[in-house]
Coordinates of C-alpha atoms (C1' of nucleotides) in Angstrom, one line a residue:
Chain A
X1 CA 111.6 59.3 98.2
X2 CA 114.7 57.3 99.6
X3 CA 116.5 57.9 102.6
X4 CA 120.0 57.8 102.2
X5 CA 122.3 59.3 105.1
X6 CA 125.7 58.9 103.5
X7 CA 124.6 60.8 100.5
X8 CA 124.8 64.4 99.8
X9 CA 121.7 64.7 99.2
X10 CA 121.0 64.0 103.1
X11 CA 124.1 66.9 104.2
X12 CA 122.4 69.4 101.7
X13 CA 118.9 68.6 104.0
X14 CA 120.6 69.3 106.9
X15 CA 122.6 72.7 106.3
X16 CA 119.2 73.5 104.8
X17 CA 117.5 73.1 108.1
X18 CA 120.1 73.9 110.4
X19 CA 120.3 77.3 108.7
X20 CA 115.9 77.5 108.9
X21 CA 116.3 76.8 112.4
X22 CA 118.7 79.5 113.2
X23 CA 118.0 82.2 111.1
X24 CA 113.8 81.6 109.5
X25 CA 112.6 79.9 107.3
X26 CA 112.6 83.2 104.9
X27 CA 116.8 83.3 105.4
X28 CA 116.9 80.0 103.0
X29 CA 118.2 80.7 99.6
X30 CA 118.8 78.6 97.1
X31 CA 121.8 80.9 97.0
X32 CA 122.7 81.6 100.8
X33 CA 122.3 77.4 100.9
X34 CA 124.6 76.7 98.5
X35 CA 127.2 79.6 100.0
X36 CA 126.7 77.7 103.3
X37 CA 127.8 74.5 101.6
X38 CA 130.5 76.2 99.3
X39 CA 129.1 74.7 96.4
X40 CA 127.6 76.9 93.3
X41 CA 123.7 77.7 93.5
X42 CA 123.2 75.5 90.2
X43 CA 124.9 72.5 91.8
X44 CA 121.6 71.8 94.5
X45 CA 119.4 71.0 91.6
X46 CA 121.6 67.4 90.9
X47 CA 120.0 67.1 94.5
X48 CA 116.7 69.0 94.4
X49 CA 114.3 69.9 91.4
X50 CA 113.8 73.3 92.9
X51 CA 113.1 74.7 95.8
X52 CA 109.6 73.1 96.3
X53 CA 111.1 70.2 96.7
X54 CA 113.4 71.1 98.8
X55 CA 111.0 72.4 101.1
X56 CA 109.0 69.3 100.8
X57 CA 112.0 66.9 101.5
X58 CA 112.6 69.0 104.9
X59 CA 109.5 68.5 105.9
X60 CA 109.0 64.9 105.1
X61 CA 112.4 64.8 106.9
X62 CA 110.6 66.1 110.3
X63 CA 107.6 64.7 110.7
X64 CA 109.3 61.0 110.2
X65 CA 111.4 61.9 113.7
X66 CA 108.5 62.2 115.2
X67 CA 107.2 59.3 117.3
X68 CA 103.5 59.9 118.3
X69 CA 102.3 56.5 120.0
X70 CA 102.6 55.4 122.8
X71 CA 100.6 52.2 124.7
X72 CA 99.2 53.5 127.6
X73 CA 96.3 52.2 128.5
X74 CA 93.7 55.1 128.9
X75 CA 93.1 56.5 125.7
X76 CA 93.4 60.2 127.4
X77 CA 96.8 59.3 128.0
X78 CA 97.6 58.6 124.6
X79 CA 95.8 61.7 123.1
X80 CA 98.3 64.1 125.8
X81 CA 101.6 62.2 125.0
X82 CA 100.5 62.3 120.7
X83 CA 100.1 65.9 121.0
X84 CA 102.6 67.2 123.2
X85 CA 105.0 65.0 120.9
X86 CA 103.6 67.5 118.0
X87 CA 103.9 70.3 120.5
X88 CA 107.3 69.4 120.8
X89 CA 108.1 69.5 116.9
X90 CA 106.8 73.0 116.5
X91 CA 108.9 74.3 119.8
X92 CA 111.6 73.1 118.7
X93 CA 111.7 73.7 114.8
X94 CA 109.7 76.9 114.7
X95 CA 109.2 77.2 110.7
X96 CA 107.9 73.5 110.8
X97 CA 103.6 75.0 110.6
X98 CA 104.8 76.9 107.3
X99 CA 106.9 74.8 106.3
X100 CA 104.0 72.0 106.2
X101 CA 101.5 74.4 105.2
X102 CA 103.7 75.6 102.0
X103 CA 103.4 72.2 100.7
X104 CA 100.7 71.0 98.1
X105 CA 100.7 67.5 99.1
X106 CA 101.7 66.6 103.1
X107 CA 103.7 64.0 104.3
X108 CA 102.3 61.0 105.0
X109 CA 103.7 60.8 108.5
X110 CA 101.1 63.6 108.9
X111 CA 98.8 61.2 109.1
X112 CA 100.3 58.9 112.4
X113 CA 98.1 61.3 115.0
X114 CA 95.4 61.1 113.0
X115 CA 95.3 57.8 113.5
X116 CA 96.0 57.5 116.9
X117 CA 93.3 60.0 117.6
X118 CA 90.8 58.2 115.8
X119 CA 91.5 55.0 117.8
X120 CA 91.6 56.8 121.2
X121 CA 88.4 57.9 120.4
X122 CA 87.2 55.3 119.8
X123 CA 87.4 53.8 123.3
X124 CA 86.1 57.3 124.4
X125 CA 82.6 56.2 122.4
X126 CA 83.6 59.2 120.0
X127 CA 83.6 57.7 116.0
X128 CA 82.5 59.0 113.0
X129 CA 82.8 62.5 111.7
X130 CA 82.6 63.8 115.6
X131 CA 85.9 61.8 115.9
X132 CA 87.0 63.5 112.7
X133 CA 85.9 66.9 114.4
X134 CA 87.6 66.2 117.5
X135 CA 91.0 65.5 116.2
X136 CA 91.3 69.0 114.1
X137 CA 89.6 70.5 116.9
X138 CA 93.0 69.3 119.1
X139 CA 95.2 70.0 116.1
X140 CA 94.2 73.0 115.2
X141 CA 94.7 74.3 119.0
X142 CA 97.8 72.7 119.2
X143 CA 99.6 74.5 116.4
X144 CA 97.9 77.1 116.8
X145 CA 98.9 77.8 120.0
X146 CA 102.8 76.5 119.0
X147 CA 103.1 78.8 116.9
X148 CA 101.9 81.4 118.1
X149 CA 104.3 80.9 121.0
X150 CA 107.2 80.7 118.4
X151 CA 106.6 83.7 116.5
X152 CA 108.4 85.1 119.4
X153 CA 107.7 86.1 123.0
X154 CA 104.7 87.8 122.7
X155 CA 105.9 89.6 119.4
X156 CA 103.8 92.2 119.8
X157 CA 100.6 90.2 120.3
X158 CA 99.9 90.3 123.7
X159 CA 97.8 92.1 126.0
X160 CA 100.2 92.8 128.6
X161 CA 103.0 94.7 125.8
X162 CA 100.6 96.7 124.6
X163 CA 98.9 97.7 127.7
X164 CA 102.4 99.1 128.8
X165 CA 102.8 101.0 126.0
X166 CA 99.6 102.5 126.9
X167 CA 98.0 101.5 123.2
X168 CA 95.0 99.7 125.3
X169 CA 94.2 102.7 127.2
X170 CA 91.2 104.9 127.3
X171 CA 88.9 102.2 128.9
X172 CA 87.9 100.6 125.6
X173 CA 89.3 97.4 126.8
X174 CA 87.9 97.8 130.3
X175 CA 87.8 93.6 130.5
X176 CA 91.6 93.2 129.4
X177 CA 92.9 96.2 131.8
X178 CA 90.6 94.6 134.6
X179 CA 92.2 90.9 134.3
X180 CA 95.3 91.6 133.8
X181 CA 97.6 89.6 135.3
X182 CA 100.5 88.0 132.9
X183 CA 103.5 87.9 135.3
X184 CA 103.0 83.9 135.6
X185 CA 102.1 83.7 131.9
X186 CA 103.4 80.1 131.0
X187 CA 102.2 78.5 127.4
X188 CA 102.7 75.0 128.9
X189 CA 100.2 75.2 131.0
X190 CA 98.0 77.5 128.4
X191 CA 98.6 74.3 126.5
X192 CA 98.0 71.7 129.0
X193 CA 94.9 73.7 129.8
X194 CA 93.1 73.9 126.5
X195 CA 93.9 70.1 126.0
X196 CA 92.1 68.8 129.3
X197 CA 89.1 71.7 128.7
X198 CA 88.4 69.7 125.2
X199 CA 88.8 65.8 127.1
X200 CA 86.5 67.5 129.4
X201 CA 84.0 68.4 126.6
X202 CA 84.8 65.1 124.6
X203 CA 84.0 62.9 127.7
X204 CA 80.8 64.4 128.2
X205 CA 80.5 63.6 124.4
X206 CA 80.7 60.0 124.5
X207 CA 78.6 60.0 127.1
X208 CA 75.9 61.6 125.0
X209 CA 74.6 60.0 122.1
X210 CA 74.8 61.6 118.8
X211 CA 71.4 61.2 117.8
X212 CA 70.4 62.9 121.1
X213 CA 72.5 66.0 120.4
X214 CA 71.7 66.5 116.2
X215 CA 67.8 66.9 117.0
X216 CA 68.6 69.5 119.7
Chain B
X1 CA 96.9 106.3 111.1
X2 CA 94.2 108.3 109.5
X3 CA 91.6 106.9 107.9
X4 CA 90.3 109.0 104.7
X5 CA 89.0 107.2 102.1
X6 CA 88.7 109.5 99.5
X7 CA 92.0 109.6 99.5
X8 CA 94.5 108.4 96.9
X9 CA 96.2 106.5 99.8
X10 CA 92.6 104.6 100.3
X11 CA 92.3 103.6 96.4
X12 CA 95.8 102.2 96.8
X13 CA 94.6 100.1 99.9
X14 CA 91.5 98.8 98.2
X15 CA 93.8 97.4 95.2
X16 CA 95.8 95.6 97.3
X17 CA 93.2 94.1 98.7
X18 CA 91.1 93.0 95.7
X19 CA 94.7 91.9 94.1
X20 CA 95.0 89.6 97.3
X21 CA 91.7 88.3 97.7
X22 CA 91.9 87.2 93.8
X23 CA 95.3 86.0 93.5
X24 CA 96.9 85.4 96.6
X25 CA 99.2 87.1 99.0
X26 CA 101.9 85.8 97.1
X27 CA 101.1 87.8 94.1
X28 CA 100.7 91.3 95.7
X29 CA 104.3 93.2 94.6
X30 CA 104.8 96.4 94.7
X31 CA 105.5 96.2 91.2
X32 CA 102.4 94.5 90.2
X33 CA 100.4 96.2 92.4
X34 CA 101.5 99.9 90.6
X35 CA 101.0 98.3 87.2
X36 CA 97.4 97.9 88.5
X37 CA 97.3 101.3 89.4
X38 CA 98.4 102.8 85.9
X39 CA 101.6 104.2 87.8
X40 CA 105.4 103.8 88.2
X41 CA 106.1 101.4 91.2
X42 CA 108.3 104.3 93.0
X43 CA 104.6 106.0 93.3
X44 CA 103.9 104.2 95.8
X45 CA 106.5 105.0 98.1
X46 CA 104.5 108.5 98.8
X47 CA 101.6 106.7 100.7
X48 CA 103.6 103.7 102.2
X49 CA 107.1 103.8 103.7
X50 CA 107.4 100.3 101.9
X51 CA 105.9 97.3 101.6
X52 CA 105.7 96.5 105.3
X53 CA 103.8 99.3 105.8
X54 CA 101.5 98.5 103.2
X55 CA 100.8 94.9 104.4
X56 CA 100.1 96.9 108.1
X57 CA 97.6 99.2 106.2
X58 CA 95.9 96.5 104.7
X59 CA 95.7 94.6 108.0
X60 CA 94.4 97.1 109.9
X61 CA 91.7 98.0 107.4
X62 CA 90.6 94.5 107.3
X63 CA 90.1 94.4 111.4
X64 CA 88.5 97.6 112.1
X65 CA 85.5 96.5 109.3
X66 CA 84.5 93.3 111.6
X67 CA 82.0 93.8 114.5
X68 CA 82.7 91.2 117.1
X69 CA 79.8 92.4 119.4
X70 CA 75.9 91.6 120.6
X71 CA 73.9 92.2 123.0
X72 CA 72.8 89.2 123.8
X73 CA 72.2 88.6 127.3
X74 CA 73.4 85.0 127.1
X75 CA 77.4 84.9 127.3
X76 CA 77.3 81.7 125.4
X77 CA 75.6 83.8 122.9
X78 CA 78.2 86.8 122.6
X79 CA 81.1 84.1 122.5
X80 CA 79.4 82.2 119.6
X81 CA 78.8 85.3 117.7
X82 CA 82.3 86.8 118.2
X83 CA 84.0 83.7 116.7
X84 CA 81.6 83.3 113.9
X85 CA 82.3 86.8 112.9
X86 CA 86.1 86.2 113.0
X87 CA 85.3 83.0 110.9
X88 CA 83.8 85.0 108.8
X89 CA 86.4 87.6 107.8
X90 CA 88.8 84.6 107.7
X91 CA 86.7 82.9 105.0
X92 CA 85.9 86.3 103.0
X93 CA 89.8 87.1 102.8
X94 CA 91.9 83.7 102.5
X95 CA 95.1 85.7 103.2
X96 CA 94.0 87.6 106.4
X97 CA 95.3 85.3 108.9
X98 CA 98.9 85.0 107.3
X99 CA 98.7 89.2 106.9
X100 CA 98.2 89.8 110.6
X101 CA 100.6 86.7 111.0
X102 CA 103.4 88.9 109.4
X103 CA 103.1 92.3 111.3
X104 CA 105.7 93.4 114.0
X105 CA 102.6 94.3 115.9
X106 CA 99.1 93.7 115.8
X107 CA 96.3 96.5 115.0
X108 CA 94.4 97.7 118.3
X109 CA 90.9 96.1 117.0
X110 CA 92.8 92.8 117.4
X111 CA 92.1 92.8 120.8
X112 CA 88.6 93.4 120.3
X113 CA 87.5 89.3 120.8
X114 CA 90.0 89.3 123.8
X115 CA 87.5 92.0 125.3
X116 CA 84.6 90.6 124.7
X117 CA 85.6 86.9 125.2
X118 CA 86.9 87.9 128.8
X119 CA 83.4 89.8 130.0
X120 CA 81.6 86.5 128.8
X121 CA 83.7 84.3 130.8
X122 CA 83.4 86.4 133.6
X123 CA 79.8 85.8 133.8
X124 CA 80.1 81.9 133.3
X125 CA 82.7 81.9 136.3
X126 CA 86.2 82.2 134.2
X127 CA 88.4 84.4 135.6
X128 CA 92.1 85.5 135.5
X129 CA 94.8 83.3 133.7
X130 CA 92.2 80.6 132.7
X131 CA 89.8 83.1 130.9
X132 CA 93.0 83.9 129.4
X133 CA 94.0 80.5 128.2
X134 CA 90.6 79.6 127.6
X135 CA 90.7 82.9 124.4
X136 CA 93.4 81.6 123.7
X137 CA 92.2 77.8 123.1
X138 CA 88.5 79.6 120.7
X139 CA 91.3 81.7 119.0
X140 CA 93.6 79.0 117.9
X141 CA 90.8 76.9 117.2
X142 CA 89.2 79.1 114.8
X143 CA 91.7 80.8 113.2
X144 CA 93.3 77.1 112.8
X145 CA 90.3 75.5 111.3
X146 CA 89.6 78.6 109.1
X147 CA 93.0 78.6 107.7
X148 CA 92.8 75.3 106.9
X149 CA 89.7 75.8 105.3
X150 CA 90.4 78.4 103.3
X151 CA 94.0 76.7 102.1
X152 CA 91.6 74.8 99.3
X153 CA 89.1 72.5 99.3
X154 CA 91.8 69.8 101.5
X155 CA 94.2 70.6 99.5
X156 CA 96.2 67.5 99.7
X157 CA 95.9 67.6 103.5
X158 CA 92.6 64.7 103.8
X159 CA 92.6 61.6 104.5
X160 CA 90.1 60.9 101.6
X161 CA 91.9 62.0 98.9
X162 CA 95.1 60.5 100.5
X163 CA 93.3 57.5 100.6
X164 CA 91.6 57.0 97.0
X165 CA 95.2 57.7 95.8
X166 CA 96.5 54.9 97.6
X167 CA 99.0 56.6 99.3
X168 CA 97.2 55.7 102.9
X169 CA 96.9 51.8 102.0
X170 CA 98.7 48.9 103.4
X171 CA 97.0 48.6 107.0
X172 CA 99.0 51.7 108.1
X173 CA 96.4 53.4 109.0
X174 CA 93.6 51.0 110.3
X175 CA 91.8 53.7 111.8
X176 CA 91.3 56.4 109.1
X177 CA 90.2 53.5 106.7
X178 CA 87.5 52.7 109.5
X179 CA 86.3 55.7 109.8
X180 CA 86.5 57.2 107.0
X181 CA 83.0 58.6 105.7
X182 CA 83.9 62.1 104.4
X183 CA 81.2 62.4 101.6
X184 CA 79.2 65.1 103.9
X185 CA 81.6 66.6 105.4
X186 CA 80.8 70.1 106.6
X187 CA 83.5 72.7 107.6
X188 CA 80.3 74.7 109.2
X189 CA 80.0 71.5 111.1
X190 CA 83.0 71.0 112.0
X191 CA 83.6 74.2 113.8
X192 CA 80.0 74.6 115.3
X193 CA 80.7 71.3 116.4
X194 CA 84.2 72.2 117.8
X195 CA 83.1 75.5 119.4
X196 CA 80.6 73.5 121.6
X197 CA 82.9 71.2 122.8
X198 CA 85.2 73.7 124.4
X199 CA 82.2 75.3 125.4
X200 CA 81.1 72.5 127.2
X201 CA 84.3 72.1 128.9
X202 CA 84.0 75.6 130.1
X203 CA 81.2 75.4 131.4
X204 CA 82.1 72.6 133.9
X205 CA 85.3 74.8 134.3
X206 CA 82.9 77.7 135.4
X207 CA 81.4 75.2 138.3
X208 CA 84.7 74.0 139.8
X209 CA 86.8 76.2 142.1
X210 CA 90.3 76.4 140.5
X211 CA 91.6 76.0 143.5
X212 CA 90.3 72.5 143.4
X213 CA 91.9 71.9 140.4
X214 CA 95.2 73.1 140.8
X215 CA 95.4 70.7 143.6
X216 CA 94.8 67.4 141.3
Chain C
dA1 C1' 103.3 117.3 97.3
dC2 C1' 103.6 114.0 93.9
dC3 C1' 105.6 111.2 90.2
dT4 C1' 109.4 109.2 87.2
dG5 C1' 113.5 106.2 85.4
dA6 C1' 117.8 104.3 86.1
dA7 C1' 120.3 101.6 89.2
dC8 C1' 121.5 98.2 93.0
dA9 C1' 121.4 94.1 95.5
dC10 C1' 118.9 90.4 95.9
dC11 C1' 115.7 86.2 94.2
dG12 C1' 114.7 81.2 91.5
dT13 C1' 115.7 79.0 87.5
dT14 C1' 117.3 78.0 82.4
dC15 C1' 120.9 76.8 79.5
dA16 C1' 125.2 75.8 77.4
dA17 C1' 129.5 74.2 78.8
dG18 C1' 132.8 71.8 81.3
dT19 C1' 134.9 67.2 84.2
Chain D
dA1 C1' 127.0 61.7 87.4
dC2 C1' 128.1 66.0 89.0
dC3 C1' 129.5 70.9 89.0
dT4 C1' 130.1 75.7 86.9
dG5 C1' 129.2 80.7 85.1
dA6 C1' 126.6 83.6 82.4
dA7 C1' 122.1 85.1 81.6
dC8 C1' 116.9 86.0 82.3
dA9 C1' 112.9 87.5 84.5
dC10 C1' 111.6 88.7 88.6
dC11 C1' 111.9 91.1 93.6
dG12 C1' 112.1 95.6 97.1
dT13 C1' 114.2 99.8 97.5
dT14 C1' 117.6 104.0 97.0
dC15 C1' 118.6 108.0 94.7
dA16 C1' 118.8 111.9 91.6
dA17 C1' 115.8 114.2 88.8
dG18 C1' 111.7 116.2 87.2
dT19 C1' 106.5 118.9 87.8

DNA sequence: ACCTGAACACCGTTCAAGT
DNA sequence: ACCTGAACACCGTTCAAGT
């Protein structure tokens, strides 16, 4: 796919994200797009074969801003800046998970923190399908904590709301009244939590053999 | 909501779910979904206020049926249990995750892990916003993997199908070419695998005061 | 209490027609 | 090469009408 910012092509890509980012990914219409651009719906398929690859084009379109590397030297450094870079994506384009996830075939850029994972752990004495393992073990948390984040403050989902609206009562979540205690609640460091509790659990790792832990 | 399942409201319920478990959330329509029922799509509007309501029903019947609970002594035990039984529901319906995903707000037996996950971390040491972040951290990681999982056998998303197509060639990604042995790879694996690393990390977690590490 | 059919405001997309 | 408008097959849902 060529990249051409002067073309139409590339202003079409942006009203379509602008108006994701705003208003959901579900607001985007052929038809609401092509009002937005005062242009007849028909006249976004000289641009697009359909919506699919639309879709597709915006995402490619995101995940090639983002930069994941950087050279630090410790290899823990590099895993916390590659995935609070893709942290960063999600916060800040919230239909970016479904937008990636609606697509058949992802971007290749998709593939930079693998990468960059793989080679961290490798200085960690991680390789193999462990390292495999570890990465969508980080990736996995990662977006799934962004986006649960995104899908609105606590829309709903959390303890605290529901408590309050006296649906948890009745002491048949004794442990959630009991520890309840969300006033400081802050998903950064929920984030930055979960990240160093797996480097905890992936420096013990290296320091393990593999063959040790299979035959336990 | 009542629950009576001899009632016409119940057979409607059980449609839509076989109709989303074979084809897809995509493909449940109110339309479709009364065609399957031998009835006029405006039939449906006597059990469920609309379709919203319907995709709550279905929800909620899908998380009171799991039991997240045993009584084994050994917290490690109850956590591993709980998350293999969510697992499990994710991997028996596909579509669950993006169902509960969609609602405003969440059925109560949602907040059945949370429960659990909190009494087990209590007796390995976890307590107040960590044991919090730390459900958060096996949620995310399971749901994530499952979903990914379920999405189709890597559909499109792996580096080894990426990579017999040549679209990962050039040196771009040293790493993944390295590493890449994907011939046994095990989703059971991969999450056992991921579920003891955080694990692990906990554990340490459990044995420092977080007072100590706050101060770092 | 339950079901129906016609109608409305939306979709994505095809197709023939225009410049 | 680009745009248009009418049309088609779908949506969810409202509403007046039937039993």
């Amino acid at each position: 796919v060529r990249v051409c910012l002067h073309s139409r092509f590339a202003r079409v890509l942006q009203r379509a994200l602008a108006l994701v980012d705003r208003e959901g990914l579900d607001s985007l219409t052929m038809r609401r797009l092509a009002q937005a651009l005062k242009v007849s719906p028909m006249a976004l398929y000289n641009h697009f074969a359909g919506k699919d690859e639309l879709l597709r084009a915006m995402a490619e379109h995101l995940a090639q801003q983002i930069d994941f590397s950087c050279d630090h030297p410790d290899w823990r450094e590099r895993i916390w800046y590659c995935f609070r870079s893709l942290r960063a994506v999600v916060r800040a384009h919230p239909a970016s998970v479904r937008l990636m996830e609606a697509l058949e075939e992802p971007p290749l850029a998709i593939f930079r923190p693998l990468d960059l994972t793989l080679q961290a752990l490798g200085e960690a004495g991680v390789t193999g399908d462990d390292a495999f393992r570890v990465y969508f073990l980080l990736t996995n948390f990662t977006l799934g904590q962004a986006s649960y984040e995104v899908r609105g403050p606590f829309k709903g989902m959390d303890p605290a709301s529901a408590l309050t609206q006296g649906r948890l009562g009745g002491g048949a979540f004794e442990h959630i009244e009991r520890s309840l205690a969300f006033d400081d609640w802050d998903f950064d460091e929920a984030f930055e939590f979960g990240l160093s509790v797996i480097l905890r659990g992936v420096e013990q790792l290296g320091r393990t053999p593999s063959s040790a832990r299979r035959s336990k």
